[in-house]
mmCIF file of C-alpha atoms in Angstrom:
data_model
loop_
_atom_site.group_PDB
_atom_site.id
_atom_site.type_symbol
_atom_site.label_atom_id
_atom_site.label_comp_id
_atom_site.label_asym_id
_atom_site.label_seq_id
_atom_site.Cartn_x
_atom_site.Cartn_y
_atom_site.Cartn_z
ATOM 1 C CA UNK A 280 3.467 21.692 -15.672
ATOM 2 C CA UNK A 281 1.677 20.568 -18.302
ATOM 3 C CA UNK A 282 2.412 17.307 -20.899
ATOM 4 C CA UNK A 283 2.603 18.897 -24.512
ATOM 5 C CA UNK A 284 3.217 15.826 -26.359
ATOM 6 C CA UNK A 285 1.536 12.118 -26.602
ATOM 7 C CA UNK A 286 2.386 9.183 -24.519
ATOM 8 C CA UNK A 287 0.469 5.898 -25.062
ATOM 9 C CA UNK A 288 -1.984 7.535 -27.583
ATOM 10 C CA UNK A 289 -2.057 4.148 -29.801
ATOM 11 C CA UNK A 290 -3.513 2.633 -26.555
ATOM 12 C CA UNK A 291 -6.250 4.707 -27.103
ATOM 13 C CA UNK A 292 -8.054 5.192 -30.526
ATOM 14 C CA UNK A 293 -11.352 3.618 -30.051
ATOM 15 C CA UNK A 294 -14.255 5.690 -30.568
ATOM 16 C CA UNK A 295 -12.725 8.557 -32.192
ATOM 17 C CA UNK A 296 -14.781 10.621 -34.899
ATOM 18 C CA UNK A 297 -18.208 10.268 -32.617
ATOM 19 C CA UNK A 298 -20.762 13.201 -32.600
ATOM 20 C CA UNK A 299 -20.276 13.546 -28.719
ATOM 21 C CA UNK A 300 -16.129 13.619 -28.860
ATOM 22 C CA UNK A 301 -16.046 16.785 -31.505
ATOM 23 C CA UNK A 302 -18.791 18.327 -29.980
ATOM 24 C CA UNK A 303 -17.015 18.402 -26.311
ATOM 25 C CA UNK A 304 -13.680 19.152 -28.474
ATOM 26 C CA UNK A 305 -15.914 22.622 -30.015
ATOM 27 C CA UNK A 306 -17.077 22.995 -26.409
ATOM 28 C CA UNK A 307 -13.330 23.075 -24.933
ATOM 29 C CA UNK A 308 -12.136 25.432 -27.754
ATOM 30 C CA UNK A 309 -14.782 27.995 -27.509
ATOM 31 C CA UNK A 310 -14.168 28.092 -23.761
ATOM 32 C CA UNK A 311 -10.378 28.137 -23.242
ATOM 33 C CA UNK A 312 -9.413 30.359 -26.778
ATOM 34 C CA UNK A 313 -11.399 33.619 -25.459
ATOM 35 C CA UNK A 314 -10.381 33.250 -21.923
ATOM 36 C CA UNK A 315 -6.345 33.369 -22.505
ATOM 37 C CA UNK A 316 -5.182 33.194 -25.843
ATOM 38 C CA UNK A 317 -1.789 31.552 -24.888
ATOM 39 C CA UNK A 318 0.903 31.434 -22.412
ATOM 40 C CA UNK A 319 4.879 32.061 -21.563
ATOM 41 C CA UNK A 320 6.320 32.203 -18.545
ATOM 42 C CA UNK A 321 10.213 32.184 -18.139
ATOM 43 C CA UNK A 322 9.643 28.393 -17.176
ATOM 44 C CA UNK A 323 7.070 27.461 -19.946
ATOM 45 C CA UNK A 324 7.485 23.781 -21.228
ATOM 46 C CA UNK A 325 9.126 22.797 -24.005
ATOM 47 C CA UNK A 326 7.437 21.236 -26.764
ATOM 48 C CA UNK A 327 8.478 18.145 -25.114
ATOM 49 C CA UNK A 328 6.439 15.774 -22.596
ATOM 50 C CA UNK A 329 7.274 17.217 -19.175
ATOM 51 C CA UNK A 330 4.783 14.073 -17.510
ATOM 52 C CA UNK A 331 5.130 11.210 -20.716
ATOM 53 C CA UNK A 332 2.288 9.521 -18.571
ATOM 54 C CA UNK A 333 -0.468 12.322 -17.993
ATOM 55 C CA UNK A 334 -2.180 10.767 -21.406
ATOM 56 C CA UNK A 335 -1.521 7.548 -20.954
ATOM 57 C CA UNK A 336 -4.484 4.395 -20.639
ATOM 58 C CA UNK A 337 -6.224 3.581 -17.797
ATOM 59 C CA UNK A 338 -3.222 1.904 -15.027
ATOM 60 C CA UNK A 339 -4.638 -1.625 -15.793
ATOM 61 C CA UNK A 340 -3.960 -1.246 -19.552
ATOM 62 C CA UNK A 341 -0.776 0.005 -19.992
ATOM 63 C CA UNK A 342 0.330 2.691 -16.977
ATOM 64 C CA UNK A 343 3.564 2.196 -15.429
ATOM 65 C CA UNK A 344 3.754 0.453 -12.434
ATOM 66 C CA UNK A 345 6.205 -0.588 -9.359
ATOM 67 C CA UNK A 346 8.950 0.858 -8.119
ATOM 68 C CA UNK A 347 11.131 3.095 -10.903
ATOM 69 C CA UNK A 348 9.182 1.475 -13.898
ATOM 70 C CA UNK A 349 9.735 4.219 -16.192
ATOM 71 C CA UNK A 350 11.618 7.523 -17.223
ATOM 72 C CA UNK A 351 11.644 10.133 -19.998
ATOM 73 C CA UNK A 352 14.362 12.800 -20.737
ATOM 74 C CA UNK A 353 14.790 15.150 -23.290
ATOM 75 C CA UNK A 354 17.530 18.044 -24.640
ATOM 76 C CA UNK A 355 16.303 20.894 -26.295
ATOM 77 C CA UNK A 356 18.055 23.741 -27.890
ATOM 78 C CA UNK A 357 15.598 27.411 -29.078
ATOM 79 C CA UNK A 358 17.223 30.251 -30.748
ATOM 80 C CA UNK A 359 15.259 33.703 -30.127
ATOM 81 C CA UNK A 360 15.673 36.041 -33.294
ATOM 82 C CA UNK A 361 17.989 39.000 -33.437
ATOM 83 C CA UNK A 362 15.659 41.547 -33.723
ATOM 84 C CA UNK A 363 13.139 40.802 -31.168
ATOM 85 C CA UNK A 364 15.814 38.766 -28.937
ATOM 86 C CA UNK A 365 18.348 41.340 -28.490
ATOM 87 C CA UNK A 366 19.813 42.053 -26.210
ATOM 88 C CA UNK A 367 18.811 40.000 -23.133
ATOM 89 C CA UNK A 368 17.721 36.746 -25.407
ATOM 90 C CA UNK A 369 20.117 34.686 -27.840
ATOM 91 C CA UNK A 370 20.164 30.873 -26.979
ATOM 92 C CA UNK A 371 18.405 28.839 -24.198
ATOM 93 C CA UNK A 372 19.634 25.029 -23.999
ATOM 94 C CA UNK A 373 17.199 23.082 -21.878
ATOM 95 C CA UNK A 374 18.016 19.540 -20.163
ATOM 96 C CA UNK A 375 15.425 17.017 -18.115
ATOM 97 C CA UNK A 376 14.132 14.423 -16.888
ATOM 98 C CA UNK A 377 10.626 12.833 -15.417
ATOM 99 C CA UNK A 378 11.230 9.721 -13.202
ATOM 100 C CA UNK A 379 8.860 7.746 -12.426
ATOM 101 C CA UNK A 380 9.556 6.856 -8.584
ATOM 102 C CA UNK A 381 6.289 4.590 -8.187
ATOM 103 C CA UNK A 382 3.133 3.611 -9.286
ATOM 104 C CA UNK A 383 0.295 0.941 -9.044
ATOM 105 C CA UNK A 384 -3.331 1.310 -10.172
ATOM 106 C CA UNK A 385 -4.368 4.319 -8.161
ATOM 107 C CA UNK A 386 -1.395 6.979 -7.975
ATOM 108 C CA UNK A 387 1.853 7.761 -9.658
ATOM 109 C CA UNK A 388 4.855 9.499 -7.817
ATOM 110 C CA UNK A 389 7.589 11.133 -9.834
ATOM 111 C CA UNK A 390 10.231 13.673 -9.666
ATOM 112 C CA UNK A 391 11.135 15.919 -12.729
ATOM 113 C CA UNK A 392 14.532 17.856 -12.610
ATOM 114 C CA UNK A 393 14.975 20.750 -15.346
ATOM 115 C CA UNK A 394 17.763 23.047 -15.729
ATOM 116 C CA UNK A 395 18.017 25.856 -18.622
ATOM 117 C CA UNK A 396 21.304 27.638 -19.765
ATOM 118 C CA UNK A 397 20.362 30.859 -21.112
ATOM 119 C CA UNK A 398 22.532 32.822 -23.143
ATOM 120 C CA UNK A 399 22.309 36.644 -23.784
ATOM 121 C CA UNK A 400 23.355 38.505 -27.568
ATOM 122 C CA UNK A 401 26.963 39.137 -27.613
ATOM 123 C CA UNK A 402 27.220 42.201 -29.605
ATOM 124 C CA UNK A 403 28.368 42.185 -32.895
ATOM 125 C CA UNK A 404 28.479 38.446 -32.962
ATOM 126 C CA UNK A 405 24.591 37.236 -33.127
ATOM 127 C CA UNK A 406 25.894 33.824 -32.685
ATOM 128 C CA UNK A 407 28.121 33.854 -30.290
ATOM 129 C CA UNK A 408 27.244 32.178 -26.610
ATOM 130 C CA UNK A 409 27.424 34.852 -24.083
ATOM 131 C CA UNK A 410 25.938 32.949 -20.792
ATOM 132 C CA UNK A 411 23.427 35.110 -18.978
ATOM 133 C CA UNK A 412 21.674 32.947 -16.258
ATOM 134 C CA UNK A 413 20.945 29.072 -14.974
ATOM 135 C CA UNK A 414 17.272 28.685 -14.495
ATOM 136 C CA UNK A 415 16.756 25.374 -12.125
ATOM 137 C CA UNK A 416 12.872 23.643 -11.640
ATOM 138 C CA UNK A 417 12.507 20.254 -9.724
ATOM 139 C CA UNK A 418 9.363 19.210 -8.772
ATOM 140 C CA UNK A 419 7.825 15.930 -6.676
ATOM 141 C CA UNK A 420 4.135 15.004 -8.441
ATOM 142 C CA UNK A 421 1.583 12.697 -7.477
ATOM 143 C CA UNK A 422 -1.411 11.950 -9.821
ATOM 144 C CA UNK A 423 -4.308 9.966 -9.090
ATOM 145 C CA UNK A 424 -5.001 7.606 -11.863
ATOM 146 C CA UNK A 425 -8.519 6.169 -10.560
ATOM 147 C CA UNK A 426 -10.200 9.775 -10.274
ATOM 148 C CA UNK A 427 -12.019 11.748 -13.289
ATOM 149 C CA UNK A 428 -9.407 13.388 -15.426
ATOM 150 C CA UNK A 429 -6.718 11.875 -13.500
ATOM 151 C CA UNK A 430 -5.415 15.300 -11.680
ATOM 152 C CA UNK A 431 -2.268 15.427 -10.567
ATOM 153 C CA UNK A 432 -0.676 17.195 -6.995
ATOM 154 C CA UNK A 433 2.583 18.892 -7.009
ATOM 155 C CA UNK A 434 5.061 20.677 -5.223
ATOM 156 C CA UNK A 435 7.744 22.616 -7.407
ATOM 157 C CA UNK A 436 11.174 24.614 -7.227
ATOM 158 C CA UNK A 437 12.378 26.970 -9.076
ATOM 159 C CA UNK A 438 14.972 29.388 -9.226
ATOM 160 C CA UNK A 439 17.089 31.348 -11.431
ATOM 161 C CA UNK A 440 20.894 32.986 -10.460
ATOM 162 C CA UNK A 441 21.966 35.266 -13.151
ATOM 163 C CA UNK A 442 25.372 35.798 -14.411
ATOM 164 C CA UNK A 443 25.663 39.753 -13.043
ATOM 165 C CA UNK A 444 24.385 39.611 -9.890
ATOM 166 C CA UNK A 445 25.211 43.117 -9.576
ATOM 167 C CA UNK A 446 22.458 44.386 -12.165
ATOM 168 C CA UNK A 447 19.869 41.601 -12.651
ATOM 169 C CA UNK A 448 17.779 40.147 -9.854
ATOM 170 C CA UNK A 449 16.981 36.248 -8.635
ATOM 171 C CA UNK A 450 13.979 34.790 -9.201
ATOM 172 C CA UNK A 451 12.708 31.956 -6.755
ATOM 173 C CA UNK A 452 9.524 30.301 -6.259
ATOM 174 C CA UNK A 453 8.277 27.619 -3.905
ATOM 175 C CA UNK A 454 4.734 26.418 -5.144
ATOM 176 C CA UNK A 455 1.774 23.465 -4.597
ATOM 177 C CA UNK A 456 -0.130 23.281 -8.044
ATOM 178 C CA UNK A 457 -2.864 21.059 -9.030
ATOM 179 C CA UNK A 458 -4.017 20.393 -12.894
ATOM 180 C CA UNK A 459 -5.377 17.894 -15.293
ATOM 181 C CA UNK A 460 -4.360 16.920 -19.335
ATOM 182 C CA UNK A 461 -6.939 15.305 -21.269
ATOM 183 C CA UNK A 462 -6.712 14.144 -24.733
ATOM 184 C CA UNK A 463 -9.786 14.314 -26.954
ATOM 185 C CA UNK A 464 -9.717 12.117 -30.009
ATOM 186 C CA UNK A 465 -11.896 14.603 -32.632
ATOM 187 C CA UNK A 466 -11.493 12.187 -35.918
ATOM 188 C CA UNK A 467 -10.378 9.227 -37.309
ATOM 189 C CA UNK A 468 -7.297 8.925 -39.291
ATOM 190 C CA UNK A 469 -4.927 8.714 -40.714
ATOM 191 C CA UNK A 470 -4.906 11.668 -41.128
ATOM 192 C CA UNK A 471 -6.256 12.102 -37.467
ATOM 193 C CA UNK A 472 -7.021 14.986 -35.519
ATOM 194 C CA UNK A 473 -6.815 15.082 -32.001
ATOM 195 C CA UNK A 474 -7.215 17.904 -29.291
ATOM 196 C CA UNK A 475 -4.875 18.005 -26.019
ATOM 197 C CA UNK A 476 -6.453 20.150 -23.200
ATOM 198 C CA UNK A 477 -5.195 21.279 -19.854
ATOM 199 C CA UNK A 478 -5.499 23.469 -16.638
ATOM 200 C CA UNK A 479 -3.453 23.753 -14.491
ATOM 201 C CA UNK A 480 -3.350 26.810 -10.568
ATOM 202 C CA UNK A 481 -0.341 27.004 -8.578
ATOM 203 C CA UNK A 482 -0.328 28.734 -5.473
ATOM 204 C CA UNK A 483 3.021 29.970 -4.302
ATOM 205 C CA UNK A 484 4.500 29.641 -0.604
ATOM 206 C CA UNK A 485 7.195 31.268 1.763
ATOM 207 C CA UNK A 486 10.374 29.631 0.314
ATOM 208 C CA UNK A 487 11.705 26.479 2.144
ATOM 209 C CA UNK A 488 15.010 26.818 1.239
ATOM 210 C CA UNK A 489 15.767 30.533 1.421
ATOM 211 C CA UNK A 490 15.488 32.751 3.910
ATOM 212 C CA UNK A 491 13.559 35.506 1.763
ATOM 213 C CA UNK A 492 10.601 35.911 -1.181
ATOM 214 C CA UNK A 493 12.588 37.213 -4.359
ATOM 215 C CA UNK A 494 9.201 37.269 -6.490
ATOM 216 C CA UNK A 495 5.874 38.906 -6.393
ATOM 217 C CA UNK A 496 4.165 35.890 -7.553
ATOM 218 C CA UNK A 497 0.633 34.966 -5.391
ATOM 219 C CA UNK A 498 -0.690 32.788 -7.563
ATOM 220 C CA UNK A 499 -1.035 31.424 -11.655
ATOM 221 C CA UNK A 500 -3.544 29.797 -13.699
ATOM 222 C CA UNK A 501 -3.038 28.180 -16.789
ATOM 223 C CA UNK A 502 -5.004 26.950 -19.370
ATOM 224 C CA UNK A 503 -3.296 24.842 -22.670
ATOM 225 C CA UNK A 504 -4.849 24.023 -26.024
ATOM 226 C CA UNK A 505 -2.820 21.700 -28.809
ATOM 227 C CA UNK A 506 -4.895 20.354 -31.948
ATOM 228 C CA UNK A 507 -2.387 17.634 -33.416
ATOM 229 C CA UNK A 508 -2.798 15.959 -36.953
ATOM 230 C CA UNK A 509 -1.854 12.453 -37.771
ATOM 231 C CA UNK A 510 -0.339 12.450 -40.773
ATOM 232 C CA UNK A 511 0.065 9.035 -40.970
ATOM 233 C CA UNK A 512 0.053 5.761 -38.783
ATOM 234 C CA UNK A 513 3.508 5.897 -36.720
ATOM 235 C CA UNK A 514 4.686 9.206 -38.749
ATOM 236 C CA UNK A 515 4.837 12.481 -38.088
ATOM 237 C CA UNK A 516 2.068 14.533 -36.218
ATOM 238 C CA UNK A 517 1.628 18.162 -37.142
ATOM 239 C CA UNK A 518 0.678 20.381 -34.257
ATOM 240 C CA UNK A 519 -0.359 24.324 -33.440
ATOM 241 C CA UNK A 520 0.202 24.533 -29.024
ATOM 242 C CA UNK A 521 -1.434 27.554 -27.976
ATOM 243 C CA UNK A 522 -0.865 28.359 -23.656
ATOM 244 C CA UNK A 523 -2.269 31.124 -21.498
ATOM 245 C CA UNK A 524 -1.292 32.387 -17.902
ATOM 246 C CA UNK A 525 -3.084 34.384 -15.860
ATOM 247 C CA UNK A 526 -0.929 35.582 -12.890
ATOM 248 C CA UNK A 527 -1.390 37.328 -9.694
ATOM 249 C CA UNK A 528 0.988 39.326 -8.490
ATOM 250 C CA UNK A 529 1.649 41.600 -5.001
ATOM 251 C CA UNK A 530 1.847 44.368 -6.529
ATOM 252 C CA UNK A 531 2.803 46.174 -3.316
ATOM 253 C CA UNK A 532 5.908 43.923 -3.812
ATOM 254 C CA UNK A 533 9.430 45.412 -4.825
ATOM 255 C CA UNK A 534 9.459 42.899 -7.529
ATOM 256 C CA UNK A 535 5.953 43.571 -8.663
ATOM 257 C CA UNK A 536 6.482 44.570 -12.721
ATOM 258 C CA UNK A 537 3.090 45.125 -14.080
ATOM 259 C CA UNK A 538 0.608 45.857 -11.372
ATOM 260 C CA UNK A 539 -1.255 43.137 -9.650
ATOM 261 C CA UNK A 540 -2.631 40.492 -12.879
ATOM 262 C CA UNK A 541 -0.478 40.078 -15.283
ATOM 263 C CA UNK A 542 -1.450 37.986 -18.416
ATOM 264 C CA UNK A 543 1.492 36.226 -20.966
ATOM 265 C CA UNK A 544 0.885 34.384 -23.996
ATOM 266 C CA UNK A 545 2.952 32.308 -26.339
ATOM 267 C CA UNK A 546 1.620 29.817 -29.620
ATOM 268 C CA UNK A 547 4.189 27.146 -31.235
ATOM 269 C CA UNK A 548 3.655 25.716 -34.675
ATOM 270 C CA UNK A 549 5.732 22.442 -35.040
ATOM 271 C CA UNK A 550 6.569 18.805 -36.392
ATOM 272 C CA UNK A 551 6.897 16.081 -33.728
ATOM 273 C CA UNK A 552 8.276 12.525 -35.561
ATOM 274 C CA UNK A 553 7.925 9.983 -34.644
ATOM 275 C CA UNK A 554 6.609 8.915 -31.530
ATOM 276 C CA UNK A 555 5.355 7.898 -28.351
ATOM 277 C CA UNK A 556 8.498 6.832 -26.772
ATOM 278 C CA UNK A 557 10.461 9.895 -27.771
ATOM 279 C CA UNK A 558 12.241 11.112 -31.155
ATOM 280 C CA UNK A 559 12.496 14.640 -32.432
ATOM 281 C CA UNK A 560 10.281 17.839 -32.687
ATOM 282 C CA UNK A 561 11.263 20.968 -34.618
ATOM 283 C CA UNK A 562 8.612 24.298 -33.989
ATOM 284 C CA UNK A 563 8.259 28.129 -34.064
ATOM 285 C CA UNK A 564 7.575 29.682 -31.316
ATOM 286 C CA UNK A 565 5.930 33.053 -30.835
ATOM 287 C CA UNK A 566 5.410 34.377 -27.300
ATOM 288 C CA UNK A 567 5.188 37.784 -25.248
ATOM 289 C CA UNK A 568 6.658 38.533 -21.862
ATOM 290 C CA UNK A 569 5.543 40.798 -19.022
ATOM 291 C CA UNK A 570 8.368 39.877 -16.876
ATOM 292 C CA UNK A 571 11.784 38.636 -18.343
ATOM 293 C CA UNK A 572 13.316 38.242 -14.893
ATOM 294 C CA UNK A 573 16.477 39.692 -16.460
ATOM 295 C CA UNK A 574 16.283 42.902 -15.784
ATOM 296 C CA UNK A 575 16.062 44.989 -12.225
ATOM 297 C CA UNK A 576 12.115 45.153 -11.240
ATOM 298 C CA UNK A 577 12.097 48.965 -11.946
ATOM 299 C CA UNK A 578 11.735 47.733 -15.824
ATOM 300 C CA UNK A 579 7.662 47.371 -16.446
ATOM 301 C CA UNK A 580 8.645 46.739 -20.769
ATOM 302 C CA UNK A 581 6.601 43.577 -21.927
ATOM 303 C CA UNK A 582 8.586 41.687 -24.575
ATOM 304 C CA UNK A 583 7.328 40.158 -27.374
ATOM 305 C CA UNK A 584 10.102 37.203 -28.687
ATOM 306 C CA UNK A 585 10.162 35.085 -32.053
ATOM 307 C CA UNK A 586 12.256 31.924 -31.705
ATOM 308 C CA UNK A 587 12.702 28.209 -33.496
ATOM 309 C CA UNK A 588 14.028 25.327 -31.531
ATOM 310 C CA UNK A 589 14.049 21.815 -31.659
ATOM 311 C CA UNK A 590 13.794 18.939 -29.023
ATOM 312 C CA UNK A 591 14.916 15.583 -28.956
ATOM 313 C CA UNK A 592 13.460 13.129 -25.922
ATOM 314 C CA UNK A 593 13.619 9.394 -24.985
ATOM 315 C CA UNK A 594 11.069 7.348 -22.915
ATOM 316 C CA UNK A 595 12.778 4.246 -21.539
ATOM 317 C CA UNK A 596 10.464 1.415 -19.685
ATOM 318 C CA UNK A 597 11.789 -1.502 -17.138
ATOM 319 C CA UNK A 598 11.154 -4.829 -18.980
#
């Protein structure tokens, strides 16, 4: 998954505002904003940093290092709206944590465990907490600090067990993924404008710990675009996220909902303050849905869901 917020960014201001940073920030917009306007899958990140150190300076300057050096966690809360919410989306509460397990100059291993209680429109009471499902993601990540971009490796697990087994369906993926986040600093500030970037493919597996594939999943791309503004030195940053996914589905598969490509797209328009070591972010969130997972796979209807949430995260550091 891919870091949505800054981590260390103060560590790294020097030569922002040159000729050759905007023009490879125009570059990377004109490339990634045609290809896949934006992205949301059920497991999408919150506006929250699901890797605090993707961003971070060079291992020598600042990274974390040794054994357990550093973690981040974060609560989140996002209300979908009535009318395009109902009735399979109300309230999803969202709880996590990145640990840092080890890292020196050339790699950092960590583990990130993520659960999400989602909640489903009680009728007649739009604010009521009717719990639908409990969607589940750990992952073990290894990112190689001393190569170009810094990539990271990662194996993930996800599932999701709804409330009424009887007429919903599971959904459970085992997948190795590879990706990069790289910041761009576009102009001085304050006010400052700088431009997050990633990419990110996942290729999905037999399941290791079930004994059957409850998804049509092959494959995903992703591609992630976030111009944030600096209102002012240690205040809050303004930011637009936009995400894309291109998925690839079987669509021979009993859970196959679309065909075999499927493409889902979601843009957030928020307030992070303060930051880098955690704080709060409010946002608006507007994404579309080929496959809700909530439903039995006979159901091909896209969805397209307005929501607000807001996030609150700490990054805590061994002396």
């Amino acid at each position: 998954m891919l870091r949505c917020q800054p981590s260390g960014r103060r560590l790294t201001r020097s030569g922002r505002g040159s000729p050759g940073r905007l023009l490879q920030a125009l570059v990377l917009a004109a490339l990634y904003l045609p290809a896949a306007p934006v992205a949301a899958e059920v497991l999408a990140p919150p506006p929250a940093p699901l890797y605090p150190w993707a961003e971070a300076a060079p291992a020598d300057i600042g990274d974390p290092g040794g054994a357990f050096p550093a973690t981040y966690s974060w609560l989140g809360v996002k209300r979908y709206t009535y009318d395009t919410g109902a009735p399979l989306f109300s309230y999803d509460l969202d709880l996590g944590a990145h640990i840092m397990i080890y890292g020196n100059r050339r790699v950092g291993l960590s583990a990130l465990g993520r659960i999400l209680f989602q909640s489903q429109t009680a009728p007649g009471r739009p604010l009521y907490l009717d719990p639908s499902a409990v969607v589940t993601d750990l992952q073990l990540r290894l990112r190689l600090r001393r190569l170009p971009l810094r990539p990271a490796i990662w194996y993930r697990h996800d599932c999701k067990h709804d409330m009424e087994r009887e007429s919903r369906r599971q959904a459970i993926h085992d997948v190795i993924g590879v990706g990069f986040t790289q910041r761009i600093d576009v102009l001085e500030g304050p006010p400052g404008l700088d431009l997050v970037t990633g990419v990110t493919a996942e290729v999905f597996v037999p399941p290791v710990f079930q004994d059957e594939r409850t998804s049509a999943a092959i494959a995903a791309g992703y591609l992630s675009l976030r111009p944030e503004v600096e209102l002012a030195a240690g205040g809050p940053t303004v930011f637009t996220e936009l995400r894309g996914a291109l998925l690839v589905d079987d669509p021979d598969s009993v859970h196959a909902v679309a065909g075999a490509v499927r493409v889902d797209a979601a843009g957030r328009v928020g307030l992070s303050w303060p930051e880098p070591t955690g704080g709060i972010t409010t946002y608006v969130e507007l994404e579309r849905l080929t496959d809700a997972k909530k439903r039995p796979p006979e159901e091909t209807e896209s969805y397209v869901l307005l929501s607000f949430g807001v996030v609150m995260g700490v990054e805590g550091r061994r002396p």
